[in-house]
Tab-separated table of C-alpha atoms in Angstrom:
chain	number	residue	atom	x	y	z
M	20	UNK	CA	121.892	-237.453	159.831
M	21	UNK	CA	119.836	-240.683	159.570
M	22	UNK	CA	119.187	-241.563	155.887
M	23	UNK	CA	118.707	-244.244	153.357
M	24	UNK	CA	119.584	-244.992	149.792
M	25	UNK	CA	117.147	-244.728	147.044
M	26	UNK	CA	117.545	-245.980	143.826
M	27	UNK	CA	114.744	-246.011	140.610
M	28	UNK	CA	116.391	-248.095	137.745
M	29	UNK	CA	114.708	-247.646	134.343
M	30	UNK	CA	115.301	-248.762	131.047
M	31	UNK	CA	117.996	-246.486	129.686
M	32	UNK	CA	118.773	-244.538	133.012
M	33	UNK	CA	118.629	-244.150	137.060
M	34	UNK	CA	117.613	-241.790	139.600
M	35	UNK	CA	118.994	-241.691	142.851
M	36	UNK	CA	118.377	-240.378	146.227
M	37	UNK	CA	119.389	-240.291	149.667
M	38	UNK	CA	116.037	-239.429	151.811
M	39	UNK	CA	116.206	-238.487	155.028
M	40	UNK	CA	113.795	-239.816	157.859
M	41	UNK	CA	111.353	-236.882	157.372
M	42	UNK	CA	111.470	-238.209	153.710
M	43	UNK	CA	113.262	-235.264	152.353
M	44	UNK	CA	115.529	-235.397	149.261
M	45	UNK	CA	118.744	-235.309	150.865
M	46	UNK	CA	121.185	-235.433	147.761
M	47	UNK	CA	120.082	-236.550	144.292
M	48	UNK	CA	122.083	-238.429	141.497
M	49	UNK	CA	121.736	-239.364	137.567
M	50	UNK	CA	123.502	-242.059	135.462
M	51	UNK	CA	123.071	-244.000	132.541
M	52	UNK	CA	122.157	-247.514	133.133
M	53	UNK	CA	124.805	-249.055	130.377
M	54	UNK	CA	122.297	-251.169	128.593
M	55	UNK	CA	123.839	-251.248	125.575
M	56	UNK	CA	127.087	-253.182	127.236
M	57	UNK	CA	124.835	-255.878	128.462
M	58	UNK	CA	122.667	-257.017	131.642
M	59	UNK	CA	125.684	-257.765	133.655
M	60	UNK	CA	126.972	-254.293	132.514
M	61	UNK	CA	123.808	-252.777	134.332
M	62	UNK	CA	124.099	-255.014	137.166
M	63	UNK	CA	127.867	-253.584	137.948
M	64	UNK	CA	126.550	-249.940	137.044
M	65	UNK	CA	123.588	-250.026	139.752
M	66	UNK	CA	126.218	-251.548	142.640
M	67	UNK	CA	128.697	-249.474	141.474
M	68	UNK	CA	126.341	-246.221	141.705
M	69	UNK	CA	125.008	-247.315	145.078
M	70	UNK	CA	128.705	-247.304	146.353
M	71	UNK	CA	129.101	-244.057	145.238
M	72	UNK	CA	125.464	-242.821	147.237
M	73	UNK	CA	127.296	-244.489	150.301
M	74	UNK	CA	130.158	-242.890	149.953
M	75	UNK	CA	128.763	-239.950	149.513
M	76	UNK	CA	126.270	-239.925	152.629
M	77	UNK	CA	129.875	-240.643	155.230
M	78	UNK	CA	131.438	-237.610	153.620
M	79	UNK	CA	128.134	-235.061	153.853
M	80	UNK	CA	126.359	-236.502	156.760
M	81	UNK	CA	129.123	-238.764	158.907
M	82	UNK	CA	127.465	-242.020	158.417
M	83	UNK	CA	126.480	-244.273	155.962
M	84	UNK	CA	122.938	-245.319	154.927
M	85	UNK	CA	120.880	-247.579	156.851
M	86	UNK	CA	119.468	-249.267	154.488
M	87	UNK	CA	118.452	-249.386	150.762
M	88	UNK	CA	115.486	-249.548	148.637
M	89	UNK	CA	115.825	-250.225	144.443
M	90	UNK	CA	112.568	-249.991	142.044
M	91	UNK	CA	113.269	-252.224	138.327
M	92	UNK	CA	111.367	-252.554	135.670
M	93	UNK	CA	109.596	-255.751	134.452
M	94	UNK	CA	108.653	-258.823	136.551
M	95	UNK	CA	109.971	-258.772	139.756
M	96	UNK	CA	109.603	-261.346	142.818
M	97	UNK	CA	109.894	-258.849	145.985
M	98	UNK	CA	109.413	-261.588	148.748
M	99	UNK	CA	112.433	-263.235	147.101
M	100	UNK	CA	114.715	-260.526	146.423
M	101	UNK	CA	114.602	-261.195	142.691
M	102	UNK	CA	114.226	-259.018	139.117
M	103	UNK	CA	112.687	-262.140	137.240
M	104	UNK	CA	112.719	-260.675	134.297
M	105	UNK	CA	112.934	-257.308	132.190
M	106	UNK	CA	112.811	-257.292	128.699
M	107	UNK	CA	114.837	-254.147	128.573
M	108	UNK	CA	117.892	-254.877	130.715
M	109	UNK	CA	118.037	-258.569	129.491
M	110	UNK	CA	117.652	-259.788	132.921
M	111	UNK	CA	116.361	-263.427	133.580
M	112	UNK	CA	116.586	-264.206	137.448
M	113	UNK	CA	119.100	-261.677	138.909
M	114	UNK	CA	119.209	-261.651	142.728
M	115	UNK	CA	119.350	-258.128	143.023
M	116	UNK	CA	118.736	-257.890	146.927
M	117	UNK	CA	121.316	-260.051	147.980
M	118	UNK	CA	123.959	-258.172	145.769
M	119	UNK	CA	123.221	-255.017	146.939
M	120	UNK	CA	123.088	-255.788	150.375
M	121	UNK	CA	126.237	-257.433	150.211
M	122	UNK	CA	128.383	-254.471	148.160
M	123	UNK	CA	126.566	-252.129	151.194
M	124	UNK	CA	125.949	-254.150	153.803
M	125	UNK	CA	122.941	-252.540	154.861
M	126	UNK	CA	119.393	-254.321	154.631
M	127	UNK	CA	118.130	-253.993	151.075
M	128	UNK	CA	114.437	-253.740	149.972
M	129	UNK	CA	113.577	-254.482	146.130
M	130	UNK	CA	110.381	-253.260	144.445
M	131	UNK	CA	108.381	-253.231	141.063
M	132	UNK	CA	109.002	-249.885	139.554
M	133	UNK	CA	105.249	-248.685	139.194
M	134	UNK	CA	104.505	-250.313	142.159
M	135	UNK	CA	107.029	-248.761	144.179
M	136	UNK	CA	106.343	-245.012	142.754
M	137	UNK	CA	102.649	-246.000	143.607
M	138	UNK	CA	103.764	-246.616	147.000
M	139	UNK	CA	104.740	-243.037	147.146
M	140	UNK	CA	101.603	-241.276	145.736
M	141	UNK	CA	99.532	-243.524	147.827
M	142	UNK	CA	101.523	-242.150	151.110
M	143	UNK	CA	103.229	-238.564	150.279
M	144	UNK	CA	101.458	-237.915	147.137
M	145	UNK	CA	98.289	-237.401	145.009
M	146	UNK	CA	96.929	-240.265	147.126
M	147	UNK	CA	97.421	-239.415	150.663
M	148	UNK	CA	94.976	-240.395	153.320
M	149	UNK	CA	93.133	-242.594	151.218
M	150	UNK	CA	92.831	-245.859	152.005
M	151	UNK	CA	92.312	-247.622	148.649
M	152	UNK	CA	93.742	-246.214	145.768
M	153	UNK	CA	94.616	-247.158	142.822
M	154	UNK	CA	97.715	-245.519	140.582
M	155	UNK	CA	97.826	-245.551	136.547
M	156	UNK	CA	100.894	-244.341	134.810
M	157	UNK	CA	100.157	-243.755	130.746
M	158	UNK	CA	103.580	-243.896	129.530
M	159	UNK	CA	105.071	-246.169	127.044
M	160	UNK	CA	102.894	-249.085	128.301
M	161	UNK	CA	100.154	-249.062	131.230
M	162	UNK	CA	100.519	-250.662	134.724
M	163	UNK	CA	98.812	-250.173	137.713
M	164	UNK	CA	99.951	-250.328	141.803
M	165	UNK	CA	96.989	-251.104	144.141
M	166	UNK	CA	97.179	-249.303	146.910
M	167	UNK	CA	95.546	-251.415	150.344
M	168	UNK	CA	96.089	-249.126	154.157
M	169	UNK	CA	99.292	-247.746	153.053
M	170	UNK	CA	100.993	-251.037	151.038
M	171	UNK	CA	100.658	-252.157	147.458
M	172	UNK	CA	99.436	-255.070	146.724
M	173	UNK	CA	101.743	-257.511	144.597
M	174	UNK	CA	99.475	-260.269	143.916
M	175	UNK	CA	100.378	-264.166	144.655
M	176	UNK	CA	102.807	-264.104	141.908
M	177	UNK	CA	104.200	-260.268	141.254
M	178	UNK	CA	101.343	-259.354	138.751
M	179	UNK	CA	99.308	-257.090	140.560
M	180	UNK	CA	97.694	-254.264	138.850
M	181	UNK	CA	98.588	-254.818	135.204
M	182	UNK	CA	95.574	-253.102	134.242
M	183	UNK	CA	96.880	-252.246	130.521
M	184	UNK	CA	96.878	-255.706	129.898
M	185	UNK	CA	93.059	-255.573	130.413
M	186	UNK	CA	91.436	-256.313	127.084
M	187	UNK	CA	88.959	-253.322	125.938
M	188	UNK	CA	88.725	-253.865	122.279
M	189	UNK	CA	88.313	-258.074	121.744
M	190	UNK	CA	90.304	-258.565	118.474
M	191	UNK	CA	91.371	-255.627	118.391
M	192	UNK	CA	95.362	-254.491	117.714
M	193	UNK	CA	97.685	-257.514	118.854
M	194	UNK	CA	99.894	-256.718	121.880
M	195	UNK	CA	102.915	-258.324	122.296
M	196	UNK	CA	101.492	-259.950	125.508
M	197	UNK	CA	99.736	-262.628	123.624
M	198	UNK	CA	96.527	-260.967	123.581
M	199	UNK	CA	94.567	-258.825	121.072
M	200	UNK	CA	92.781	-255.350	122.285
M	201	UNK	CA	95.051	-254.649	125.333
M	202	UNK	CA	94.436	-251.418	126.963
M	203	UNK	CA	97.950	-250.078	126.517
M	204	UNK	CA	97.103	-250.559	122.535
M	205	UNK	CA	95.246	-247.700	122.376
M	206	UNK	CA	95.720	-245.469	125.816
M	207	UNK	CA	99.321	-245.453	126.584
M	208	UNK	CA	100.988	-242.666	125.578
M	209	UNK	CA	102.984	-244.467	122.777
M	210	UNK	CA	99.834	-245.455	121.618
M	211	UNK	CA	98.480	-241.876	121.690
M	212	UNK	CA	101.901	-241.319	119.534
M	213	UNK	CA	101.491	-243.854	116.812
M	214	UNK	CA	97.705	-242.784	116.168
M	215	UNK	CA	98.210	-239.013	115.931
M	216	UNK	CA	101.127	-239.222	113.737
M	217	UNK	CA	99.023	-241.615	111.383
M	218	UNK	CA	96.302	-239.320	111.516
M	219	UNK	CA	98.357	-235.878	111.002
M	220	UNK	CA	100.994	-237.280	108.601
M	221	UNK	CA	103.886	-236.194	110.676
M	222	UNK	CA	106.172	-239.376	111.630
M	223	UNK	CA	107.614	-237.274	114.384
M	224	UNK	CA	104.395	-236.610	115.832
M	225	UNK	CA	103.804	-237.655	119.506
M	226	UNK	CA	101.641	-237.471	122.155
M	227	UNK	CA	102.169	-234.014	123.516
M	228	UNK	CA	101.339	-232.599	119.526
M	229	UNK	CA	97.933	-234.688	119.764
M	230	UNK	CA	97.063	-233.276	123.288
M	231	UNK	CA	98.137	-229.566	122.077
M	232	UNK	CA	95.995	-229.661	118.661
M	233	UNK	CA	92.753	-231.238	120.668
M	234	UNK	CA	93.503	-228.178	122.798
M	235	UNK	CA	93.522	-225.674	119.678
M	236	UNK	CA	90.291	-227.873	118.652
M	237	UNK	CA	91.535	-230.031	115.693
M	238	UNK	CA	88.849	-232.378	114.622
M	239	UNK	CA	91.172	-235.016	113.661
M	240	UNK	CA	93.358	-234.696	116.966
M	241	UNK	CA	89.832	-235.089	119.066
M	242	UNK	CA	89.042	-237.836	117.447
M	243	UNK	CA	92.194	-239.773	118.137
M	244	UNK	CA	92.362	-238.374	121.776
M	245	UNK	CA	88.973	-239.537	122.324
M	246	UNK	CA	89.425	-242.679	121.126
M	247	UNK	CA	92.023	-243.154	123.476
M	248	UNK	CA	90.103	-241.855	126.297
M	249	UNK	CA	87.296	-243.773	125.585
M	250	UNK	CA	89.238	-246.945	125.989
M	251	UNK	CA	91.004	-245.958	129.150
M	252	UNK	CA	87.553	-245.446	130.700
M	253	UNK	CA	86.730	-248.564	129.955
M	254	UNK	CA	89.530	-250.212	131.349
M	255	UNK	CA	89.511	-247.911	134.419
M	256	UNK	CA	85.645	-248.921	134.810
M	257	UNK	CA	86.338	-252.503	134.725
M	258	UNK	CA	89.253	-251.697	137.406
M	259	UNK	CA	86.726	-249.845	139.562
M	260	UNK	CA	83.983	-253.143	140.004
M	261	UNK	CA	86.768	-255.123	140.875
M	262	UNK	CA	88.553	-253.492	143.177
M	263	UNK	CA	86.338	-250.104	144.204
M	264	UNK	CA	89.092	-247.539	145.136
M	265	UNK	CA	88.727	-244.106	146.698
M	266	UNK	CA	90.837	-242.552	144.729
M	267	UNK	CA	92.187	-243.025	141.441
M	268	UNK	CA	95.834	-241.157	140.628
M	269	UNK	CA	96.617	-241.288	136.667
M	270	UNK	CA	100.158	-240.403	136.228
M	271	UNK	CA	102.784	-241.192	133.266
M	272	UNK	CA	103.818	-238.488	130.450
M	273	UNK	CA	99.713	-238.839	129.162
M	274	UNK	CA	98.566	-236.958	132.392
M	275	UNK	CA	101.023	-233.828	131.640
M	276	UNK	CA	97.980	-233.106	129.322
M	277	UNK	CA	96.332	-231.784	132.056
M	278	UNK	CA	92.499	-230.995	132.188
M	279	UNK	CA	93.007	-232.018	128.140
M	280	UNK	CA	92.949	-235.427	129.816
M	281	UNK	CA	91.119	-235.127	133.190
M	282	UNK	CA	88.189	-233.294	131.972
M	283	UNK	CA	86.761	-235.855	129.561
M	284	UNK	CA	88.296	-238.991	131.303
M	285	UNK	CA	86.322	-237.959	134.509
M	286	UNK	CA	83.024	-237.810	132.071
M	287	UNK	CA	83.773	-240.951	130.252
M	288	UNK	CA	83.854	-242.767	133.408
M	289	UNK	CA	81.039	-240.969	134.639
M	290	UNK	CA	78.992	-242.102	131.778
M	291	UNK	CA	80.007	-245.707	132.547
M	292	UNK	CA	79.696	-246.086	136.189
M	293	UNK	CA	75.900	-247.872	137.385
M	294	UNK	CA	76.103	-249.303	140.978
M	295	UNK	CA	80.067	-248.418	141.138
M	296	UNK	CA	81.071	-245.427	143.429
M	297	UNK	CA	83.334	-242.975	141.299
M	298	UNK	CA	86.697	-242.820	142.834
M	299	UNK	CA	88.107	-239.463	143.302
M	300	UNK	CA	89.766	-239.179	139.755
M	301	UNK	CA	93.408	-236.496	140.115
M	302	UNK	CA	96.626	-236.481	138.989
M	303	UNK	CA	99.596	-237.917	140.607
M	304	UNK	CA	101.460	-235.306	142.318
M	305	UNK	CA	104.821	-236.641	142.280
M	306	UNK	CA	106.178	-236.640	138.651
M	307	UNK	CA	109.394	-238.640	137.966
M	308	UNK	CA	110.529	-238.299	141.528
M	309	UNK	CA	108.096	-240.583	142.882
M	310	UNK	CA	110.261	-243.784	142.198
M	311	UNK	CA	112.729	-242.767	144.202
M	312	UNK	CA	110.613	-241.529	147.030
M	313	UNK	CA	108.624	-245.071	147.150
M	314	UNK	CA	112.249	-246.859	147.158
M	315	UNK	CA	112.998	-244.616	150.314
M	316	UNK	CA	109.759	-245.495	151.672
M	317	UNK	CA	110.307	-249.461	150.960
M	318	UNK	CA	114.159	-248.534	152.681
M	319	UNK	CA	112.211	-246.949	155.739
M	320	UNK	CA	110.025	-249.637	156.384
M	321	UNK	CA	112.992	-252.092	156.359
M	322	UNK	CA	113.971	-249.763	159.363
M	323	UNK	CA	110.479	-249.579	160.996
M	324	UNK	CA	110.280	-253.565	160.760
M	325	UNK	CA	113.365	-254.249	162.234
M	326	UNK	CA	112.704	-251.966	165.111
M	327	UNK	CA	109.869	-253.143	166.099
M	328	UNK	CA	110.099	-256.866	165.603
M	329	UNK	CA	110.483	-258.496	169.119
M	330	UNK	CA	113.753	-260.419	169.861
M	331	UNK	CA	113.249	-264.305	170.166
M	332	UNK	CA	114.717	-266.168	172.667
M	333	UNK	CA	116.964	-269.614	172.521
């Protein structure tokens, strides 16, 4: 059976997959990304683990992979092949394409993690059929993928779609980007977090707790919720003039909340939309398997470019 190799490195662990051609989940895979031994440690651990998917796909299905696709966190320079730089593996420069492709020897595709599981809401997911869309996880920070006629747009120099680094609150809380009144300051989910537990008293206090007391109708858990929301429209707004999607997908452990979330998001952006066309506003569809679907997808169209690119002559 045709397949390729999937792989969705994050900061403390990875998911694997090998996806068929119909884009089915063919065999799926867990390990630990070895962080703690070092960036060189995690390097070994994702070729090693990719070996292992190889392996794996001769034995069950009588040929090995076709290709590969990877999705890493932090800055990453997909023309070149290169994870520039992630503050949570310790990498600086690491040419992950061209080691992958040389422990499988299969063509190797390398994508921006939220980018890459954009790539899979836009096609399979939450965001299929449209043809602008825009994808928001809320997790422990905020990104954004910008979805063009079934890409994602990277931007000139890999920094497409950082929308949580779009300042909402000018001198407001200091992010560690160098900026003051970030978006991810006050909608992320570890933003949500650190606000509710302040509020409630309860260190240990997180996100979820904040979105289940607004439900039960705590006045101190709407405030903080709203407050959140509130800025998240407003960076979503200024997202919409500039780049007027048809449909926006919020994902990220935030958007668990449910119609907690999507019912007063979709009127706070309501209230702040004048000549801008409001975007379809859902959730994403995919969940935590959409990483690995987009770095099938990204493996796929390896396949699909090769194909069809015409031989030149001498």
């Amino acid at each position: 059976m045709r397949h390729v190799i999937a792989l969705d490195v994050g900061g403390t662990g990875m998911k694997a997959a090998l996806v068929g051609d119909d884009g089915a989940l063919l065999h799926r895979a867990r390990r630990a990304t070895g962080r703690e031994r070092g960036p060189d440690a995690v390097v070994a651990a994702i070729l090693d683990f990719a070996a292992e998917l190889r392996a794996y796909g001769v034995e069950r299905y009588g040929a090995p992979a076709l290709a590969a696709g990877l999705a890493v966190p932090g800055i990453v320079d997909e023309e070149r092949g290169i994870a520039s730089y992630a503050a949570n593996l310790g990498w600086r420069d690491v040419p992950l394409r061209a080691l992958l492709a040389e422990r499988l020897g299969v063509p190797v595709a390398l994508g921006h993690d939220v980018r890459t599981g954009g790539l899979a809401e836009g096609r399979i997911g939450a965001g299929r059929g449209a043809d602008r869309f825009l994808f928001v996880p809320l997790g422990t920070g905020i990104a954004g993928a910008i979805g063009i006629d079934g890409r994602v747009e990277a931007g000139a120099h890999g920094f497409a779609g950082e929308i949580g680094h779009v300042v909402v609150r000018p001198s407001g809380t200091p992010c560690p980007c160098g900026q003051a009144g970030c978006l991810e300051r006050y909608a992320s989910a570890s933003a949500v977090s650190a606000a509710w537990a302040a509020a409630c008293g309860d260190p240990d206090a997180d996100a979820a707790d904040c979105a289940r007391a607004v439900a039960s109708g705590d006045p101190n858990a709407v405030r903080v919720w709203q407050e959140a929301v509130d800025a998240l429209a407003d960076g979503l707004v200024t997202a919409l003039t500039l780049l007027d999607p048809r449909t926006l997908i919020i994902g990220g452990g935030l958007a668990e909340a449910g119609e907690v979330l999507f019912s007063p998001l979709r009127d706070a952006v309501r209230r702040r939309v004048t000549f801008q066309r409001l975007p379809a506003i859902v959730p994403a569809a995919l969940g935590d398997t959409a990483g690995c679907l987009g770095a099938g997808l990204l493996a796929q169209d390896l396949l699909t470019t090769t194909s069809t690119t015409p031989e030149v002559s001498a």
